Amino acid sequence: MRARFNVAQIEPGKNEDAITLFRETVAPAISSASGNQGLVVAIDDTNNRAIAIALWESDSDMEAFPGPIAENPSLAAGILSTPEREFYDVSITDRLESVQAATRVRISRRKIQPGKLDEAIRLFNDSIIPTVKERKGNLGSFLLTDSASSELIAVAFWSSDDEMMAEEPPGGVAHISDGPARRHHCDVIWVTLN
């Protein structure tokens, strides 16, 4: 499975317009596209960013549907900056059937030292995700990785802000990271995962 990770800056005072755009136009179109395996749309209001993560069955499915904003940039004019796009493998999924109830999502991005990405995936699979899974309010998670850039994105869904913020994420890959994690604590606007 593949993932397209999009980040766009929301224009000042346009959060509600961005939410409406995603809920009424973008999310339904992507979710119904052939080969789509799920979509997460979140707003990080601490830095006014919209984050959309679309999961796809294959590269060809992902390439066949660039998305409503990519096809028609005028949809987001005056609401969002041009989205930055990155592409990842979906390396781990955990309890995706539970995430529909999520209100909050933590998205943690890390650069991993060259040659250590497989070790990072093993650490997430064997200890980090099981540790997070035991925490109150955790509803599921997935891990995205890119071997070309040695980057990973850990996505954890929560039932409330209090539960998400109750404990810091486990730092099980800090010793093989190339710099600190960049975290987004976001409101969930849309989530459908198969």
CSV table of C-alpha atoms in Angstrom, one decimal:
chain,number,residue,atom,x,y,z
A,1,MET,CA,0.0,0.0,0.0
A,2,ARG,CA,1.2,3.5,-0.8
A,3,ALA,CA,0.4,6.9,0.8
A,4,ARG,CA,0.3,10.5,-0.5
A,5,PHE,CA,1.1,12.9,2.3
A,6,ASN,CA,-0.1,16.5,1.6
A,7,VAL,CA,0.6,19.6,3.8
A,8,ALA,CA,-0.8,23.0,3.0
A,9,GLN,CA,-0.8,26.3,4.9
A,10,ILE,CA,-4.3,27.6,5.7
A,11,GLU,CA,-4.7,31.3,5.0
A,12,PRO,CA,-5.3,33.4,8.2
A,13,GLY,CA,-9.0,33.3,9.2
A,14,LYS,CA,-9.8,30.6,6.7
A,15,ASN,CA,-9.9,27.5,9.0
A,16,GLU,CA,-13.7,27.0,8.7
A,17,ASP,CA,-13.5,27.4,4.9
A,18,ALA,CA,-10.7,24.8,4.7
A,19,ILE,CA,-12.8,22.4,6.8
A,20,THR,CA,-15.8,22.9,4.6
A,21,LEU,CA,-13.7,22.4,1.4
A,22,PHE,CA,-12.3,19.1,2.8
A,23,ARG,CA,-15.5,17.8,4.1
A,24,GLU,CA,-17.8,18.7,1.2
A,25,THR,CA,-15.4,18.4,-1.8
A,26,VAL,CA,-12.0,16.9,-1.3
A,27,ALA,CA,-12.6,14.1,1.1
A,28,PRO,CA,-15.6,12.6,-0.6
A,29,ALA,CA,-13.9,12.7,-4.0
A,30,ILE,CA,-10.7,11.0,-2.8
A,31,SER,CA,-12.5,8.5,-0.7
A,32,SER,CA,-14.6,7.3,-3.6
A,33,ALA,CA,-11.7,7.1,-6.1
A,34,SER,CA,-10.7,3.7,-7.5
A,35,GLY,CA,-8.0,2.1,-5.4
A,36,ASN,CA,-8.3,4.4,-2.4
A,37,GLN,CA,-7.8,2.6,0.8
A,38,GLY,CA,-8.5,5.5,3.2
A,39,LEU,CA,-8.1,9.1,3.9
A,40,VAL,CA,-7.2,11.2,6.9
A,41,VAL,CA,-7.7,14.9,6.9
A,42,ALA,CA,-6.5,16.9,10.0
A,43,ILE,CA,-6.0,20.5,11.0
A,44,ASP,CA,-3.1,21.5,13.1
A,45,ASP,CA,-4.4,24.8,14.4
A,46,THR,CA,-1.2,25.6,16.3
A,47,ASN,CA,0.5,26.3,13.0
A,48,ASN,CA,-2.5,26.7,10.8
A,49,ARG,CA,-1.8,23.7,8.5
A,50,ALA,CA,-4.0,21.2,6.8
A,51,ILE,CA,-2.7,17.7,6.5
A,52,ALA,CA,-4.2,15.1,4.2
A,53,ILE,CA,-2.9,11.5,4.0
A,54,ALA,CA,-4.5,9.4,1.3
A,55,LEU,CA,-3.8,5.6,1.3
A,56,TRP,CA,-3.8,3.8,-2.1
A,57,GLU,CA,-3.8,0.2,-3.1
A,58,SER,CA,-1.0,0.9,-5.6
A,59,ASP,CA,1.2,3.6,-7.2
A,60,SER,CA,-0.9,3.3,-10.4
A,61,ASP,CA,-4.2,4.0,-8.4
A,62,MET,CA,-2.5,7.0,-6.6
A,63,GLU,CA,-1.2,8.4,-9.9
A,64,ALA,CA,-4.6,7.9,-11.7
A,65,PHE,CA,-6.3,10.3,-9.2
A,66,PRO,CA,-4.2,13.3,-8.3
A,67,GLY,CA,-7.1,14.8,-6.2
A,68,PRO,CA,-9.6,17.7,-6.6
A,69,ILE,CA,-7.2,20.5,-5.6
A,70,ALA,CA,-4.4,19.2,-7.9
A,71,GLU,CA,-6.8,18.9,-10.8
A,72,ASN,CA,-8.4,22.3,-10.0
A,73,PRO,CA,-6.2,24.6,-7.9
A,74,SER,CA,-8.9,27.4,-8.0
A,75,LEU,CA,-10.9,25.3,-5.5
A,76,ALA,CA,-8.4,26.2,-2.7
A,77,ALA,CA,-7.6,29.7,-3.9
A,78,GLY,CA,-7.6,32.1,-1.0
A,79,ILE,CA,-8.0,29.2,1.5
A,80,LEU,CA,-4.9,27.1,1.2
A,81,SER,CA,-1.4,27.4,-0.1
A,82,THR,CA,-0.4,24.9,-2.8
A,83,PRO,CA,0.0,21.6,-1.0
A,84,GLU,CA,3.5,20.1,-0.6
A,85,ARG,CA,3.3,16.4,-1.6
A,86,GLU,CA,5.4,13.5,-0.4
A,87,PHE,CA,5.0,9.8,-1.1
A,88,TYR,CA,5.5,6.9,1.3
A,89,ASP,CA,5.1,3.2,1.7
A,90,VAL,CA,2.5,2.1,4.3
A,91,SER,CA,4.8,-0.1,6.4
A,92,ILE,CA,2.6,-0.9,9.4
A,93,THR,CA,-1.1,-0.6,10.2
A,94,ASP,CA,-2.8,-1.3,13.6
A,95,ARG,CA,-6.5,-1.4,14.3
A,96,LEU,CA,-7.6,0.9,11.5
A,97,GLU,CA,-11.2,-0.3,11.9
A,98,SER,CA,-11.3,1.7,15.2
A,99,VAL,CA,-10.1,5.1,14.0
A,100,GLN,CA,-13.5,6.3,12.8
A,101,ALA,CA,-14.2,7.4,16.4
A,102,ALA,CA,-11.0,9.5,16.6
A,103,THR,CA,-11.2,13.2,17.4
A,104,ARG,CA,-7.5,13.9,17.6
A,105,VAL,CA,-4.4,12.6,15.7
A,106,ARG,CA,-0.7,12.9,16.5
A,107,ILE,CA,1.5,12.9,13.4
A,108,SER,CA,5.2,12.5,14.1
A,109,ARG,CA,7.8,12.9,11.4
A,110,ARG,CA,11.4,11.8,11.7
A,111,LYS,CA,14.5,11.5,9.5
A,112,ILE,CA,16.3,8.2,10.3
A,113,GLN,CA,20.0,7.7,9.9
A,114,PRO,CA,21.0,6.2,6.5
A,115,GLY,CA,20.7,2.4,6.5
A,116,LYS,CA,18.6,2.3,9.7
A,117,LEU,CA,15.1,2.5,8.4
A,118,ASP,CA,14.5,-1.3,8.6
A,119,GLU,CA,15.6,-1.2,12.2
A,120,ALA,CA,13.2,1.7,12.9
A,121,ILE,CA,10.3,-0.3,11.3
A,122,ARG,CA,11.1,-3.2,13.5
A,123,LEU,CA,11.2,-1.0,16.6
A,124,PHE,CA,7.8,0.5,15.8
A,125,ASN,CA,6.4,-3.0,15.1
A,126,ASP,CA,7.8,-4.7,18.1
A,127,SER,CA,7.7,-2.1,20.9
A,128,ILE,CA,6.5,1.4,20.0
A,129,ILE,CA,3.1,0.6,18.5
A,130,PRO,CA,2.4,-2.0,21.2
A,131,THR,CA,3.3,0.5,23.9
A,132,VAL,CA,1.0,3.2,22.4
A,133,LYS,CA,-1.8,0.7,21.8
A,134,GLU,CA,-2.0,0.1,25.6
A,135,ARG,CA,-2.5,3.7,26.4
A,136,LYS,CA,-6.0,4.9,27.3
A,137,GLY,CA,-7.8,6.5,24.4
A,138,ASN,CA,-5.5,5.2,21.6
A,139,LEU,CA,-7.7,4.0,18.7
A,140,GLY,CA,-5.1,2.8,16.1
A,141,SER,CA,-2.1,3.8,14.2
A,142,PHE,CA,0.0,3.4,11.0
A,143,LEU,CA,3.6,4.0,10.0
A,144,LEU,CA,4.6,5.5,6.7
A,145,THR,CA,8.2,5.2,5.4
A,146,ASP,CA,10.3,6.3,2.5
A,147,SER,CA,13.5,4.4,1.9
A,148,ALA,CA,14.9,7.0,-0.5
A,149,SER,CA,14.9,9.8,2.0
A,150,SER,CA,15.1,7.6,5.2
A,151,GLU,CA,12.0,9.4,6.6
A,152,LEU,CA,9.1,8.0,8.5
A,153,ILE,CA,5.7,9.4,9.6
A,154,ALA,CA,4.0,7.8,12.6
A,155,VAL,CA,0.3,8.5,12.8
A,156,ALA,CA,-1.6,7.7,16.1
A,157,PHE,CA,-5.4,8.3,16.5
A,158,TRP,CA,-6.9,9.3,19.9
A,159,SER,CA,-10.4,9.6,21.3
A,160,SER,CA,-9.6,12.9,23.0
A,161,ASP,CA,-7.0,15.6,23.4
A,162,ASP,CA,-6.4,14.8,27.1
A,163,GLU,CA,-5.7,11.2,26.3
A,164,MET,CA,-3.4,12.1,23.4
A,165,MET,CA,-1.4,14.6,25.5
A,166,ALA,CA,-1.4,12.5,28.7
A,167,GLU,CA,2.0,11.0,27.8
A,168,GLU,CA,4.8,11.8,25.4
A,169,PRO,CA,5.2,9.3,22.5
A,170,PRO,CA,7.8,6.6,23.2
A,171,GLY,CA,11.2,7.7,21.9
A,172,GLY,CA,12.3,4.2,20.8
A,173,VAL,CA,14.0,5.5,17.6
A,174,ALA,CA,15.7,8.6,18.9
A,175,HIS,CA,19.1,6.8,19.0
A,176,ILE,CA,18.9,6.1,15.2
A,177,SER,CA,17.2,9.4,14.2
A,178,ASP,CA,18.9,12.2,12.4
A,179,GLY,CA,17.4,15.1,14.3
A,180,PRO,CA,14.3,15.5,16.5
A,181,ALA,CA,10.8,14.5,15.7
A,182,ARG,CA,8.5,17.1,14.2
A,183,ARG,CA,5.0,16.7,15.7
A,184,HIS,CA,1.6,17.8,14.7
A,185,HIS,CA,-1.2,17.6,17.2
A,186,CYS,CA,-4.4,17.8,15.1
A,187,ASP,CA,-8.1,17.8,15.0
A,188,VAL,CA,-9.5,15.0,12.9
A,189,ILE,CA,-11.7,16.5,10.1
A,190,TRP,CA,-12.3,13.3,8.1
A,191,VAL,CA,-11.1,9.7,8.5
A,192,THR,CA,-12.0,6.7,6.5
A,193,LEU,CA,-9.6,3.7,6.5
A,194,ASN,CA,-10.3,0.3,5.0
